[in-house]
Short mmCIF file of C-alpha atoms and ligand atoms in Angstrom, two decimals:
data_model
loop_
_atom_site.label_atom_id
_atom_site.label_comp_id
_atom_site.label_asym_id
_atom_site.label_seq_id
_atom_site.Cartn_x
_atom_site.Cartn_y
_atom_site.Cartn_z
CA MET A 1 15.18 116.91 4.84
CA THR A 2 12.01 116.58 2.93
CA VAL A 3 10.76 112.95 2.16
CA TYR A 4 7.71 112.43 0.15
CA THR A 5 6.01 108.99 0.42
CA ALA A 6 3.08 107.07 -0.98
CA SER A 7 1.91 103.55 -0.48
CA THR A 8 -0.48 101.22 -2.47
CA THR A 9 -1.49 97.57 -2.44
CA ALA A 10 -1.97 95.73 -5.86
CA PRO A 11 -3.67 92.39 -6.52
CA VAL A 12 -1.95 89.47 -7.63
CA ASN A 13 -3.43 88.23 -10.99
CA ILE A 14 -1.11 85.29 -11.40
CA ALA A 15 -2.64 82.18 -12.78
CA VAL A 16 -6.04 83.80 -13.50
CA SER A 17 -5.63 84.99 -17.04
CA THR A 18 -8.70 83.31 -18.62
CA LEU A 19 -7.58 84.14 -22.15
CA LYS A 20 -3.80 83.73 -22.19
CA TYR A 21 -1.09 86.19 -23.21
CA TRP A 22 1.60 84.12 -24.80
CA GLY A 23 3.92 85.63 -27.50
CA LYS A 24 5.51 88.99 -28.12
CA ARG A 25 5.72 90.90 -31.39
CA ASP A 26 8.14 93.32 -29.69
CA LYS A 27 10.39 92.08 -26.76
CA GLN A 28 11.60 95.48 -25.58
CA LEU A 29 8.18 96.99 -25.11
CA ASN A 30 6.44 93.81 -24.23
CA LEU A 31 3.96 94.17 -27.04
CA PRO A 32 1.85 90.98 -27.46
CA THR A 33 0.88 88.94 -30.37
CA ASN A 34 -2.72 88.63 -29.15
CA SER A 35 -5.19 90.37 -26.74
CA SER A 36 -5.85 88.56 -23.43
CA ILE A 37 -8.23 88.69 -20.55
CA SER A 38 -7.88 88.19 -16.73
CA VAL A 39 -9.92 88.09 -13.51
CA THR A 40 -8.44 90.19 -10.69
CA LEU A 41 -8.31 88.31 -7.36
CA ALA A 42 -9.18 89.62 -3.91
CA GLN A 43 -6.34 91.16 -1.98
CA ASP A 44 -7.24 89.72 1.39
CA ASP A 45 -5.67 86.55 0.12
CA LEU A 46 -2.89 87.58 -2.30
CA ARG A 47 -1.67 91.00 -2.55
CA THR A 48 1.57 92.97 -2.70
CA LEU A 49 2.01 96.16 -0.58
CA THR A 50 4.60 98.76 -1.94
CA SER A 51 5.51 101.99 -0.38
CA VAL A 52 7.80 104.50 -2.17
CA ALA A 53 9.77 107.64 -0.93
CA THR A 54 11.71 110.13 -2.68
CA SER A 55 14.09 112.77 -1.29
CA SER A 56 16.90 115.04 -2.68
CA GLU A 57 19.25 113.37 -0.22
CA PHE A 58 19.02 109.80 -1.47
CA PRO A 59 22.17 108.95 -3.27
CA GLU A 60 20.72 106.19 -5.54
CA ASP A 61 17.45 104.40 -6.49
CA LYS A 62 16.99 101.44 -4.09
CA LEU A 63 14.58 98.38 -3.79
CA TRP A 64 13.91 96.26 -0.89
CA LEU A 65 11.67 93.07 -1.74
CA ASN A 66 10.26 90.94 1.16
CA GLY A 67 12.96 92.46 3.54
CA LYS A 68 16.02 92.00 1.22
CA GLU A 69 17.67 94.60 -0.89
CA GLU A 70 17.32 93.75 -4.60
CA SER A 71 18.73 95.15 -7.80
CA LEU A 72 16.74 97.83 -9.87
CA ALA A 73 19.11 97.41 -12.78
CA SER A 74 16.90 95.33 -15.06
CA GLU A 75 16.19 97.10 -18.29
CA ARG A 76 12.35 96.55 -17.60
CA THR A 77 12.52 98.35 -14.30
CA GLN A 78 14.50 101.12 -15.68
CA ASN A 79 12.05 101.57 -18.52
CA CYS A 80 9.13 101.98 -15.99
CA LEU A 81 11.07 104.48 -13.73
CA LYS A 82 12.01 106.52 -16.81
CA ASP A 83 8.37 106.69 -18.11
CA LEU A 84 7.11 107.70 -14.64
CA ARG A 85 9.92 110.27 -14.21
CA ASN A 86 9.11 111.81 -17.65
CA LEU A 87 5.43 112.12 -16.78
CA ARG A 88 6.26 113.89 -13.56
CA GLN A 89 8.72 116.21 -15.33
CA GLU A 90 5.97 117.29 -17.75
CA LEU A 91 3.68 118.22 -14.87
CA GLU A 92 6.62 120.11 -13.13
CA SER A 93 7.29 122.08 -16.37
CA LYS A 94 3.71 123.21 -16.66
CA ASP A 95 3.21 124.18 -12.96
CA ASP A 96 5.86 126.08 -11.13
CA SER A 97 4.32 125.47 -7.71
CA LEU A 98 5.00 121.77 -7.77
CA PRO A 99 8.12 120.46 -5.91
CA LYS A 100 10.77 119.44 -8.56
CA ILE A 101 10.92 115.74 -7.39
CA SER A 102 11.22 114.01 -10.80
CA ASN A 103 14.97 113.93 -10.69
CA TRP A 104 15.33 112.78 -7.11
CA LYS A 105 16.22 109.13 -6.37
CA LEU A 106 13.50 106.74 -5.14
CA HIS A 107 13.34 104.17 -2.37
CA ILE A 108 10.95 101.38 -3.19
CA VAL A 109 9.86 98.84 -0.50
CA SER A 110 7.66 95.96 -1.41
CA GLU A 111 6.05 92.90 0.59
CA ASN A 112 3.81 89.94 -0.50
CA ASN A 113 1.25 88.70 2.00
CA PHE A 114 1.62 85.17 0.89
CA PRO A 115 4.72 83.02 1.31
CA THR A 116 7.14 83.27 -1.68
CA ALA A 117 7.72 79.60 -1.19
CA ALA A 118 4.04 78.80 -2.09
CA GLY A 119 5.23 79.33 -5.77
CA LEU A 120 2.87 82.15 -6.23
CA ALA A 121 5.25 85.11 -6.26
CA SER A 122 4.47 87.10 -9.29
CA SER A 123 6.11 89.76 -11.22
CA ALA A 124 2.71 91.00 -12.35
CA ALA A 125 1.76 92.17 -8.92
CA GLY A 126 5.16 93.55 -8.22
CA PHE A 127 5.39 95.71 -11.33
CA ALA A 128 1.68 96.91 -10.97
CA ALA A 129 2.16 97.95 -7.47
CA LEU A 130 5.52 99.75 -8.13
CA VAL A 131 4.12 101.60 -11.03
CA VAL A 132 1.03 102.52 -9.22
CA ALA A 133 2.77 103.63 -6.12
CA ILE A 134 5.19 105.97 -8.03
CA ALA A 135 2.18 107.38 -10.08
CA LYS A 136 0.59 108.14 -6.82
CA LEU A 137 3.63 109.70 -5.33
CA TYR A 138 4.15 111.87 -8.48
CA LYS A 139 0.36 112.78 -8.50
CA LEU A 140 0.21 111.77 -12.01
CA PRO A 141 -3.29 112.70 -13.67
CA GLN A 142 -3.17 109.97 -16.33
CA PRO A 143 -6.10 107.56 -16.56
CA THR A 144 -5.49 104.07 -15.45
CA SER A 145 -5.09 102.74 -18.90
CA GLU A 146 -2.19 105.10 -19.50
CA ILE A 147 -0.52 103.84 -16.40
CA SER A 148 -1.05 100.27 -17.58
CA LYS A 149 1.18 100.76 -20.45
CA ILE A 150 4.03 101.67 -18.01
CA ALA A 151 3.42 98.47 -15.92
CA ARG A 152 3.26 96.53 -19.31
CA LYS A 153 6.97 97.43 -19.95
CA GLY A 154 7.88 95.93 -16.49
CA SER A 155 6.06 92.53 -17.22
CA GLY A 156 3.26 92.03 -19.93
CA SER A 157 0.76 90.47 -17.56
CA ALA A 158 1.35 93.38 -14.99
CA CYS A 159 -0.62 95.76 -17.18
CA ARG A 160 -3.85 93.91 -16.29
CA SER A 161 -3.33 94.09 -12.58
CA VAL A 162 -3.79 97.83 -12.42
CA PHE A 163 -7.50 97.36 -12.71
CA GLY A 164 -9.96 95.24 -10.53
CA GLY A 165 -12.72 92.97 -11.69
CA TYR A 166 -12.67 91.82 -15.22
CA VAL A 167 -9.72 93.14 -17.33
CA ALA A 168 -8.74 92.99 -21.07
CA TRP A 169 -5.32 93.69 -22.47
CA GLU A 170 -5.87 95.04 -25.95
CA MET A 171 -2.88 94.11 -27.93
CA GLY A 172 -2.88 97.25 -30.22
CA GLU A 173 -1.24 97.64 -33.55
CA LYS A 174 1.26 100.49 -33.29
CA GLU A 175 4.84 99.80 -33.20
CA ASP A 176 5.49 102.17 -30.30
CA GLY A 177 2.96 100.30 -28.15
CA SER A 178 0.78 103.47 -27.56
CA ASP A 179 -2.36 101.53 -28.17
CA SER A 180 -1.36 98.33 -26.28
CA LYS A 181 -3.10 98.83 -22.92
CA ALA A 182 -5.29 97.21 -20.16
CA VAL A 183 -9.06 98.27 -20.19
CA GLU A 184 -11.70 97.34 -17.68
CA VAL A 185 -14.27 94.90 -19.30
CA ALA A 186 -16.52 94.95 -16.17
CA PRO A 187 -15.96 96.21 -12.56
CA LEU A 188 -15.96 93.71 -9.70
CA SER A 189 -19.56 94.91 -8.73
CA HIS A 190 -20.88 93.53 -12.16
CA TRP A 191 -20.22 89.93 -11.33
CA SER A 192 -19.10 89.74 -7.81
CA ASN A 193 -20.15 86.04 -7.01
CA LEU A 194 -17.29 84.63 -9.07
CA LYS A 195 -14.95 82.60 -6.84
CA ALA A 196 -11.74 80.85 -7.28
CA ALA A 197 -9.94 77.80 -5.51
CA ILE A 198 -6.24 77.84 -6.26
CA LEU A 199 -4.68 74.41 -5.93
CA VAL A 200 -0.92 75.00 -5.43
CA VAL A 201 0.64 72.07 -6.96
CA SER A 202 3.99 70.82 -5.87
CA ALA A 203 6.63 71.40 -8.67
CA ASP A 204 9.75 69.13 -8.55
CA LYS A 205 11.90 71.63 -10.80
CA LYS A 206 11.83 75.22 -11.92
CA ASP A 207 9.53 75.87 -14.85
CA THR A 208 10.74 77.60 -18.18
CA PRO A 209 10.37 81.28 -17.35
CA SER A 210 7.40 82.72 -19.39
CA THR A 211 9.61 85.32 -21.02
CA SER A 212 11.83 82.67 -22.81
CA GLY A 213 9.14 80.00 -23.01
CA MET A 214 6.99 82.31 -25.09
CA GLN A 215 9.93 83.21 -27.36
CA THR A 216 10.47 79.56 -28.12
CA THR A 217 6.82 79.18 -28.90
CA VAL A 218 6.66 82.05 -31.27
CA GLN A 219 9.87 80.97 -33.14
CA THR A 220 8.92 77.19 -33.46
CA SER A 221 5.27 76.35 -33.06
CA ASP A 222 3.12 76.13 -36.15
CA LEU A 223 -0.04 75.63 -33.95
CA PHE A 224 0.78 79.02 -32.44
CA GLN A 225 0.15 80.77 -35.78
CA TRP A 226 -3.21 79.27 -35.94
CA ARG A 227 -3.97 80.34 -32.41
CA ILE A 228 -3.11 84.00 -32.88
CA LYS A 229 -4.84 84.36 -36.21
CA GLU A 230 -7.79 82.21 -35.88
CA VAL A 231 -8.57 81.13 -32.32
CA VAL A 232 -7.86 84.08 -30.02
CA PRO A 233 -9.41 87.07 -31.95
CA LYS A 234 -12.80 85.41 -31.98
CA ARG A 235 -12.50 83.98 -28.43
CA PHE A 236 -11.55 87.56 -27.11
CA GLU A 237 -14.85 88.93 -28.18
CA GLU A 238 -16.86 85.84 -27.01
CA MET A 239 -15.17 86.01 -23.60
CA LYS A 240 -15.92 89.65 -23.14
CA LYS A 241 -19.55 89.02 -24.03
CA SER A 242 -19.83 86.05 -21.58
CA ILE A 243 -18.53 88.39 -18.82
CA LEU A 244 -21.00 91.13 -19.75
CA ASP A 245 -23.79 88.58 -19.79
CA LYS A 246 -22.56 86.83 -16.66
CA ASP A 247 -22.96 83.62 -18.60
CA PHE A 248 -20.81 81.21 -16.36
CA THR A 249 -21.29 78.25 -18.87
CA LYS A 250 -19.85 80.21 -21.79
CA PHE A 251 -17.11 81.81 -19.72
CA ALA A 252 -16.02 78.43 -18.23
CA ASP A 253 -15.97 76.62 -21.56
CA LEU A 254 -13.86 79.44 -23.26
CA THR A 255 -11.55 79.50 -20.12
CA MET A 256 -10.85 75.82 -20.04
CA LYS A 257 -10.40 75.67 -23.90
CA ASP A 258 -8.07 78.52 -23.90
CA SER A 259 -5.83 77.14 -21.10
CA ASN A 260 -5.71 73.91 -23.15
CA SER A 261 -4.92 75.71 -26.26
CA PHE A 262 -2.14 77.63 -24.66
CA HIS A 263 -0.63 74.36 -23.23
CA ALA A 264 -0.99 72.87 -26.64
CA THR A 265 1.16 75.46 -28.16
CA CYS A 266 3.68 74.98 -25.36
CA LEU A 267 3.83 71.13 -26.27
CA ASP A 268 4.05 72.14 -29.93
CA SER A 269 7.03 74.32 -29.24
CA TYR A 270 10.41 72.81 -30.04
CA PRO A 271 11.85 71.63 -27.88
CA PRO A 272 8.63 71.25 -26.14
CA ILE A 273 7.63 73.12 -22.92
CA PHE A 274 5.65 71.18 -20.08
CA TYR A 275 3.93 73.21 -17.46
CA LEU A 276 1.26 70.79 -16.59
CA ASN A 277 2.30 67.78 -14.42
CA ASP A 278 0.33 64.62 -13.53
CA THR A 279 -1.41 66.33 -10.71
CA SER A 280 -2.60 69.12 -12.89
CA LYS A 281 -3.80 66.69 -15.55
CA LYS A 282 -5.74 64.72 -13.00
CA ILE A 283 -7.36 68.02 -11.70
CA ILE A 284 -8.30 68.78 -15.24
CA LYS A 285 -10.21 65.42 -15.55
CA LEU A 286 -11.80 65.85 -12.17
CA VAL A 287 -13.44 69.18 -13.11
CA HIS A 288 -14.66 67.63 -16.32
CA SER A 289 -16.09 64.72 -14.18
CA ILE A 290 -17.78 67.12 -11.68
CA ASN A 291 -19.37 69.03 -14.56
CA GLU A 292 -20.59 65.89 -16.16
CA PHE A 293 -21.94 64.58 -12.77
CA TYR A 294 -24.09 67.65 -12.43
CA GLY A 295 -25.06 67.67 -16.08
CA LYS A 296 -23.95 71.38 -16.36
CA THR A 297 -20.78 73.43 -16.11
CA VAL A 298 -20.37 74.50 -12.55
CA ALA A 299 -16.56 74.63 -12.49
CA ALA A 300 -13.70 75.80 -14.83
CA TYR A 301 -9.94 75.29 -14.51
CA THR A 302 -7.04 77.40 -15.90
CA PHE A 303 -3.29 76.96 -15.62
CA ASP A 304 -0.74 79.57 -16.49
CA ALA A 305 3.09 78.92 -16.90
CA GLY A 306 3.22 76.15 -14.05
CA PRO A 307 1.31 73.30 -12.61
CA ASN A 308 -1.01 75.35 -10.23
CA ALA A 309 -4.78 74.94 -10.86
CA VAL A 310 -7.19 77.80 -10.55
CA ILE A 311 -10.78 76.52 -10.40
CA TYR A 312 -13.54 79.18 -11.04
CA TYR A 313 -17.06 78.67 -9.91
CA GLU A 314 -20.09 80.82 -8.85
CA ASP A 315 -20.90 81.16 -5.12
CA GLN A 316 -24.22 79.53 -5.46
CA ASN A 317 -22.55 76.18 -6.67
CA GLU A 318 -19.97 76.16 -4.09
CA SER A 319 -21.22 73.21 -1.92
CA LYS A 320 -21.71 71.27 -5.19
CA ILE A 321 -17.98 71.74 -5.93
CA PHE A 322 -16.67 71.62 -2.47
CA SER A 323 -18.36 68.34 -1.70
CA PHE A 324 -15.81 66.90 -4.23
CA LEU A 325 -12.81 69.31 -3.38
CA TYR A 326 -13.14 69.02 0.30
CA LYS A 327 -13.40 65.14 0.08
CA LEU A 328 -10.14 64.96 -2.08
CA PHE A 329 -8.14 67.84 -0.50
CA SER A 330 -9.26 68.18 3.22
CA LYS A 331 -5.78 67.24 4.33
CA VAL A 332 -4.13 70.20 2.67
CA GLU A 333 -3.70 73.64 4.36
CA GLY A 334 -6.19 76.39 3.70
CA TRP A 335 -9.63 75.32 4.60
CA GLU A 336 -9.82 76.17 8.24
CA SER A 337 -8.84 79.82 7.85
CA LYS A 338 -12.06 80.39 5.69
CA TYR A 339 -14.63 78.07 6.83
CA SER A 340 -16.03 76.94 10.22
CA GLN A 341 -15.82 73.17 11.36
CA GLU A 342 -19.61 73.12 10.83
CA THR A 343 -19.34 74.42 7.19
CA LEU A 344 -16.58 71.98 6.42
CA GLY A 345 -18.77 69.13 8.06
CA ALA A 346 -21.64 70.17 5.74
CA PHE A 347 -19.38 69.64 2.67
CA GLU A 348 -18.64 66.16 3.97
CA GLN A 349 -22.24 65.45 4.40
CA GLN A 350 -23.13 66.73 1.02
CA PHE A 351 -20.53 64.28 -0.43
CA ASP A 352 -22.12 61.34 1.41
CA SER A 353 -25.51 62.16 0.11
CA ILE A 354 -24.28 61.93 -3.42
CA LYS A 355 -21.58 59.38 -3.40
CA GLU A 356 -23.76 56.39 -4.50
CA LYS A 357 -24.47 58.13 -7.66
CA ILE A 358 -20.78 59.03 -8.58
CA GLN A 359 -19.75 57.02 -11.55
CA PHE A 360 -16.19 58.11 -11.77
CA GLN A 361 -13.20 57.11 -9.87
CA LEU A 362 -11.84 59.59 -7.13
CA ASP A 363 -8.07 59.41 -6.62
CA ASP A 364 -7.69 59.28 -2.80
CA GLU A 365 -3.92 60.18 -3.31
CA LEU A 366 -4.35 63.29 -5.39
CA TYR A 367 -3.93 65.50 -2.32
CA LYS A 368 -0.34 64.36 -2.16
CA GLY A 369 0.54 66.47 -5.12
CA VAL A 370 -1.06 69.67 -3.69
CA ASN A 371 0.72 71.85 -1.15
CA ARG A 372 -2.23 74.15 -0.21
CA ILE A 373 -5.48 75.41 -1.40
CA ILE A 374 -6.16 79.26 -1.41
CA LEU A 375 -9.86 79.98 -1.48
CA THR A 376 -10.54 83.41 -2.99
CA LYS A 377 -12.79 85.44 -5.34
CA VAL A 378 -12.83 88.07 -7.86
CA GLY A 379 -11.47 91.40 -6.36
CA ASP A 380 -10.65 95.09 -6.62
CA GLY A 381 -7.71 96.88 -8.30
CA PRO A 382 -4.80 98.51 -6.45
CA GLN A 383 -6.07 100.33 -3.30
CA ASP A 384 -4.84 103.38 -1.37
CA THR A 385 -3.59 102.19 1.96
CA LYS A 386 -2.63 103.90 5.30
CA GLU A 387 -0.13 101.12 6.05
CA SER A 388 3.35 102.07 5.09
CA LEU A 389 6.59 100.13 4.82
CA VAL A 390 8.91 103.12 4.99
CA ASN A 391 9.85 105.37 8.06
CA ALA A 392 9.99 109.26 8.14
CA GLU A 393 13.42 109.08 6.72
CA GLY A 394 12.32 107.11 3.64
CA TYR A 395 13.97 103.75 4.56
CA PRO A 396 12.31 100.41 5.26
CA LYS A 397 10.84 100.20 8.78
CA ALA A 398 12.65 97.66 10.83
C1 LIG B 1 1.26 82.18 -18.77
O1 LIG B 1 3.80 88.59 -18.15
O2 LIG B 1 5.21 86.82 -16.95
O3 LIG B 1 0.89 84.01 -17.19
O4 LIG B 1 5.87 89.91 -20.35
O5 LIG B 1 7.81 88.39 -20.40
O6 LIG B 1 7.15 89.45 -18.19
P1 LIG B 1 6.60 88.90 -19.57
O7 LIG B 1 5.74 87.53 -19.20
P2 LIG B 1 4.43 87.45 -18.20
O8 LIG B 1 3.76 86.19 -19.01
C2 LIG B 1 2.58 85.59 -18.37
C3 LIG B 1 2.16 84.51 -19.16
C4 LIG B 1 0.95 83.84 -18.62
C5 LIG B 1 -0.32 84.16 -19.42
C6 LIG B 1 -0.97 85.46 -18.88
O9 LIG B 1 -0.81 85.94 -17.88
O10 LIG B 1 -1.99 85.75 -19.63
#
């Protein structure tokens, strides 16, 4: 039997939107109430690997996620598969030499390279990888922005994960969503020294899922109306400019303000939605204190729909920031895999050399609210890979 296969990796862009997507004008098509921007993170640290196979012999579409068979029944997934099959069918109808595989069933096998338990599993990476892998299997000629519209139907934020570097999701105006797509603001190479430290904050209970949370906000928050009409449109242009200018100060201020604005609309929702916990709030204060200490903006925080903090900084300021972060979080997992004992010792020395001048209180217990630190940086979009999760018969490798 003939089995066609393809594999791709896709980056995880969870918790790294710098201008937040929050609110839909169309639930079915995942059309947003505002444009948004995100930074794609390097895949050495956080990525999804997805392999797909198709054969005339497969009786049904099937999905295996991190070794477990999962349902493909959700309307969102079905919408993605339908769009991809339609594009393939178009190709087949124009070119007789192409194998007619658009009606064959698909096997999709997907794995994350980070523990799901870390609280970082994301539908964004999952849908981006799924859509890109099938687009590759079908040899679809559409540009990446077109493919992003399909990923958008899976999960709004997934549309930004099909590009690397700095990515905008233009909200569009049309009712059918044909102009609501991701575009590259700048490639990774344009501003490659941007780094991110993710503090994985322990959550005691499950957060409100973003899909329903944003629905509550749209329906009940007055502040939200102000945000989408007056705040975000201006900020969208300013943030794009700050990226093109590689103006960290501007980028950082906008990122922090937009994170705060998003969480303010959550609090203004009724009943209110709380994503930040006490640890998150202490991290916010810490970042402002560090910036104040150095007399300039060297670090920026952002939080998505959960308590995890992402702290952005430029490589040249790393020791400035890590003298504080290593002092406070040396006990949490994640440093040793990235830095030698010598470098870590240097962060400690740097802290000792400035500690007399520190005017603010450092909370020695802050690390207790943090599970691990992930040290990463801006990265590439989905990549071709020789690795495959499926065998010659198109089933998951044991
Ligand atoms: C807070 O993309 O998960 O991360 O479109 O309903 O699947 P659905 O929502 P999702 O929402 C992400 C919201 C956010 C902000 C952002 O990514 O910009």
